[in-house]
Short mmCIF file of N, CA and C in Angstrom, two decimals:
data_model
loop_
_atom_site.label_atom_id
_atom_site.label_comp_id
_atom_site.label_asym_id
_atom_site.label_seq_id
_atom_site.Cartn_x
_atom_site.Cartn_y
_atom_site.Cartn_z
N MET O 1 -22.27 8.69 9.98
CA MET O 1 -22.04 7.35 9.57
C MET O 1 -22.58 6.44 8.73
N LEU O 2 -22.13 5.76 8.08
CA LEU O 2 -22.55 5.43 6.73
C LEU O 2 -23.53 3.85 7.55
N THR O 3 -24.92 3.85 6.64
CA THR O 3 -25.97 2.80 7.02
C THR O 3 -25.64 1.71 6.65
N ASP O 4 -26.20 0.65 7.12
CA ASP O 4 -26.36 -0.38 6.21
C ASP O 4 -26.30 -0.71 4.34
N ASN O 5 -27.67 -0.04 4.66
CA ASN O 5 -28.06 0.50 3.50
C ASN O 5 -27.14 1.28 2.19
N ASP O 6 -26.46 1.93 3.02
CA ASP O 6 -25.09 2.97 2.26
C ASP O 6 -23.88 1.91 2.11
N ARG O 7 -23.34 0.99 2.75
CA ARG O 7 -22.86 0.16 2.40
C ARG O 7 -22.70 -0.64 1.42
N ILE O 8 -24.42 -0.99 1.52
CA ILE O 8 -24.82 -1.98 0.27
C ILE O 8 -24.52 -1.55 -1.00
N ILE O 9 -24.93 -0.25 -0.95
CA ILE O 9 -24.72 0.55 -2.33
C ILE O 9 -23.25 0.72 -2.64
N LEU O 10 -22.39 0.93 -2.09
CA LEU O 10 -20.87 1.17 -2.09
C LEU O 10 -20.42 -0.36 -2.47
N ASP O 11 -21.01 -1.43 -1.97
CA ASP O 11 -20.43 -2.87 -2.25
C ASP O 11 -20.55 -2.58 -3.74
N PHE O 12 -22.26 -2.61 -3.79
CA PHE O 12 -22.54 -3.20 -5.39
C PHE O 12 -22.20 -1.96 -6.45
N GLU O 13 -21.67 -0.81 -6.03
CA GLU O 13 -21.33 0.13 -7.14
C GLU O 13 -19.34 -0.61 -7.55
N ARG O 14 -18.93 -0.98 -5.90
CA ARG O 14 -17.32 -1.63 -6.33
C ARG O 14 -17.57 -2.82 -6.88
N ARG O 15 -18.69 -3.72 -7.34
CA ARG O 15 -18.39 -4.79 -7.87
C ARG O 15 -19.00 -4.39 -9.43
N TRP O 16 -19.74 -3.38 -9.77
CA TRP O 16 -20.68 -3.05 -10.87
C TRP O 16 -19.80 -2.07 -11.54
N ILE O 17 -18.63 -1.31 -11.24
CA ILE O 17 -18.13 0.16 -11.86
C ILE O 17 -17.94 -0.27 -13.25
N ASP O 18 -17.21 -1.42 -13.81
CA ASP O 18 -16.58 -1.44 -14.96
C ASP O 18 -17.48 -2.32 -15.77
N ARG O 19 -18.47 -2.54 -15.57
CA ARG O 19 -19.38 -3.49 -15.90
C ARG O 19 -19.87 -2.65 -17.27
N PRO O 20 -20.65 -3.63 -18.55
CA PRO O 20 -21.32 -2.77 -19.24
C PRO O 20 -22.43 -2.01 -18.56
N GLU O 21 -23.16 -0.79 -18.97
CA GLU O 21 -24.33 -0.15 -18.41
C GLU O 21 -25.55 -0.83 -18.68
N GLY O 22 -25.77 -1.77 -19.57
CA GLY O 22 -27.00 -2.31 -19.56
C GLY O 22 -27.02 -3.23 -18.76
N ALA O 23 -26.17 -4.13 -18.51
CA ALA O 23 -26.20 -5.17 -17.72
C ALA O 23 -26.05 -4.38 -16.26
N ARG O 24 -25.38 -3.15 -15.96
CA ARG O 24 -25.60 -2.56 -14.91
C ARG O 24 -26.81 -2.13 -14.43
N GLU O 25 -27.67 -1.63 -15.37
CA GLU O 25 -28.90 -1.17 -15.02
C GLU O 25 -29.80 -1.82 -14.81
N LYS O 26 -30.05 -3.26 -15.12
CA LYS O 26 -30.68 -4.47 -14.76
C LYS O 26 -30.74 -4.94 -13.56
N ALA O 27 -29.13 -4.90 -13.23
CA ALA O 27 -28.71 -5.52 -11.88
C ALA O 27 -29.18 -4.41 -10.60
N ILE O 28 -29.34 -3.03 -10.95
CA ILE O 28 -29.56 -1.91 -9.96
C ILE O 28 -31.34 -2.06 -10.21
N ARG O 29 -32.26 -2.48 -11.07
CA ARG O 29 -33.38 -2.49 -11.09
C ARG O 29 -33.66 -3.95 -10.05
N ARG O 30 -32.75 -4.96 -10.58
CA ARG O 30 -33.28 -6.26 -9.69
C ARG O 30 -32.79 -6.12 -7.89
N THR O 31 -31.37 -5.39 -7.96
CA THR O 31 -31.19 -5.05 -6.52
C THR O 31 -32.15 -4.57 -5.37
N PHE O 32 -31.76 -3.20 -6.07
CA PHE O 32 -33.05 -2.25 -5.50
C PHE O 32 -34.65 -1.79 -5.89
N GLY O 33 -34.46 -2.16 -6.63
CA GLY O 33 -36.09 -1.57 -7.44
C GLY O 33 -35.98 -0.24 -7.81
N TRP O 34 -34.61 0.35 -8.08
CA TRP O 34 -34.47 1.78 -8.54
C TRP O 34 -34.67 1.69 -9.67
N SER O 35 -34.73 3.08 -10.53
CA SER O 35 -34.12 3.40 -11.66
C SER O 35 -32.82 3.65 -11.78
N HIS O 36 -32.09 3.37 -12.87
CA HIS O 36 -30.67 4.24 -13.20
C HIS O 36 -30.62 5.30 -12.50
N ALA O 37 -31.05 6.09 -12.78
CA ALA O 37 -31.13 7.98 -12.47
C ALA O 37 -31.47 7.90 -11.16
N ARG O 38 -32.34 7.07 -10.46
CA ARG O 38 -32.45 7.07 -8.90
C ARG O 38 -31.23 6.54 -8.44
N TYR O 39 -31.04 5.39 -9.05
CA TYR O 39 -29.80 4.96 -8.37
C TYR O 39 -28.69 6.20 -8.23
N LEU O 40 -28.20 6.48 -9.46
CA LEU O 40 -27.40 7.47 -9.36
C LEU O 40 -27.37 8.58 -8.17
N GLN O 41 -28.70 9.12 -8.21
CA GLN O 41 -29.13 10.39 -7.29
C GLN O 41 -28.49 9.59 -5.87
N ARG O 42 -29.14 8.35 -5.57
CA ARG O 42 -28.39 7.98 -4.38
C ARG O 42 -27.19 7.79 -3.76
N LEU O 43 -26.33 7.33 -5.05
CA LEU O 43 -24.70 7.21 -4.86
C LEU O 43 -24.40 8.57 -5.04
N ASN O 44 -24.69 9.34 -5.41
CA ASN O 44 -23.85 10.93 -5.58
C ASN O 44 -24.23 11.49 -3.81
N GLN O 45 -25.50 11.24 -3.30
CA GLN O 45 -25.53 11.29 -2.00
C GLN O 45 -24.56 10.82 -0.98
N LEU O 46 -23.88 9.85 -1.49
CA LEU O 46 -23.28 8.97 -0.37
C LEU O 46 -21.92 9.48 -0.48
N LEU O 47 -21.37 10.23 -1.53
CA LEU O 47 -19.90 10.75 -1.96
C LEU O 47 -19.58 12.07 -0.87
N ASP O 48 -19.43 11.31 0.61
CA ASP O 48 -18.99 12.46 1.56
C ASP O 48 -18.18 11.84 2.23
N THR O 49 -17.53 12.70 2.96
CA THR O 49 -16.41 12.63 4.01
C THR O 49 -16.37 10.91 4.54
N GLN O 50 -17.56 10.66 5.27
CA GLN O 50 -17.63 9.09 5.98
C GLN O 50 -17.44 7.75 4.44
N ALA O 51 -18.52 8.24 3.26
CA ALA O 51 -17.76 7.38 2.03
C ALA O 51 -16.33 7.93 2.28
N ILE O 52 -15.83 8.12 1.93
CA ILE O 52 -14.18 8.69 1.72
C ILE O 52 -13.38 7.51 2.71
N ALA O 53 -13.83 7.82 3.70
CA ALA O 53 -13.36 6.83 4.68
C ALA O 53 -13.44 5.61 4.90
N ALA O 54 -14.96 4.90 4.32
CA ALA O 54 -14.88 3.76 4.16
C ALA O 54 -14.42 2.98 3.09
N ASP O 55 -14.33 3.95 1.67
CA ASP O 55 -13.70 3.38 0.72
C ASP O 55 -13.02 4.25 -0.24
N PRO O 56 -11.56 4.88 0.40
CA PRO O 56 -11.17 6.07 -0.62
C PRO O 56 -11.25 6.16 -2.19
N GLN O 57 -10.70 4.41 -2.12
CA GLN O 57 -10.26 4.17 -3.80
C GLN O 57 -11.97 4.41 -4.56
N LEU O 58 -12.40 3.86 -4.24
CA LEU O 58 -14.11 3.94 -5.16
C LEU O 58 -14.10 5.04 -4.98
N VAL O 59 -14.27 6.19 -3.89
CA VAL O 59 -14.94 7.33 -3.73
C VAL O 59 -14.43 8.11 -5.12
N TYR O 60 -12.91 8.41 -5.00
CA TYR O 60 -12.35 8.87 -5.51
C TYR O 60 -12.42 8.82 -6.77
N ARG O 61 -12.67 7.42 -7.35
CA ARG O 61 -12.88 6.98 -8.80
C ARG O 61 -14.25 7.41 -9.43
N LEU O 62 -15.26 7.62 -8.41
CA LEU O 62 -16.80 8.01 -8.83
C LEU O 62 -16.60 9.46 -8.82
N CYS O 63 -16.08 10.23 -8.07
CA CYS O 63 -16.13 11.70 -8.10
C CYS O 63 -15.55 11.78 -9.45
N GLY O 64 -14.14 11.47 -10.05
CA GLY O 64 -13.48 11.18 -11.52
C GLY O 64 -14.45 10.99 -12.14
N ARG O 65 -15.00 10.11 -12.51
CA ARG O 65 -15.88 9.82 -13.35
C ARG O 65 -17.44 10.84 -13.38
N ILE O 66 -17.39 11.47 -12.15
CA ILE O 66 -18.74 12.26 -12.25
C ILE O 66 -17.87 13.64 -13.02
N GLU O 67 -17.17 14.17 -12.53
CA GLU O 67 -16.43 15.25 -13.10
C GLU O 67 -16.34 15.06 -14.68
N ALA O 68 -15.63 13.71 -15.22
CA ALA O 68 -15.90 13.61 -16.74
C ALA O 68 -17.20 13.71 -17.25
N ARG O 69 -18.28 13.51 -16.81
CA ARG O 69 -19.68 13.48 -17.46
C ARG O 69 -20.00 14.82 -17.36
N ARG O 70 -19.56 15.62 -16.50
CA ARG O 70 -19.79 16.93 -16.32
C ARG O 70 -19.42 17.76 -17.50
N ALA O 71 -18.06 17.54 -17.60
CA ALA O 71 -17.43 17.98 -18.57
C ALA O 71 -18.16 17.77 -20.36
N THR O 72 -18.05 16.49 -20.42
CA THR O 72 -18.74 15.94 -21.58
C THR O 72 -20.04 17.11 -21.39
N GLU O 73 -20.65 17.09 -20.68
CA GLU O 73 -22.14 17.61 -20.85
C GLU O 73 -22.02 19.12 -21.34
N VAL O 74 -21.08 19.80 -20.36
CA VAL O 74 -20.36 20.94 -20.58
C VAL O 74 -20.62 21.24 -22.33
N ARG O 75 -19.61 20.79 -22.66
CA ARG O 75 -18.88 20.67 -24.29
C ARG O 75 -20.03 20.61 -25.31
N ARG O 76 -20.78 19.23 -24.69
CA ARG O 76 -22.02 19.22 -25.81
C ARG O 76 -22.70 20.35 -25.60
N LEU O 77 -23.33 20.74 -24.52
CA LEU O 77 -24.12 21.86 -24.59
C LEU O 77 -23.46 23.41 -25.33
N LEU O 78 -22.33 23.37 -24.93
CA LEU O 78 -21.43 24.82 -25.63
C LEU O 78 -21.18 24.31 -27.07
N ASP O 79 -21.47 23.41 -27.36
CA ASP O 79 -21.25 23.06 -29.22
C ASP O 79 -22.56 23.07 -29.68
N ARG O 80 -23.63 22.74 -28.90
CA ARG O 80 -25.14 22.91 -29.72
C ARG O 80 -25.60 24.30 -29.56
N SER O 81 -24.89 25.48 -28.72
CA SER O 81 -25.15 26.72 -28.67
C SER O 81 -24.57 27.62 -29.88
N THR O 82 -23.25 27.02 -30.18
CA THR O 82 -22.92 27.73 -31.25
C THR O 82 -23.12 27.27 -32.51
#
């Protein structure tokens, strides 16, 4: 079951997902008092069955972004090693 805090994080992400990264990071710090890295850790922990049930479109969109970031990181690491 999602907690009230979990819902707040998902609501925040829904509002800020397409905003510029710098403004988003400032809003994260102001809203939650967390670093951007801490916020992403917490957000990633929420991407489970309950979050999908609460907001499937947002969760699938976030999962797609996570996979794209991972693929970019793998390519960057492979390019550096060759």
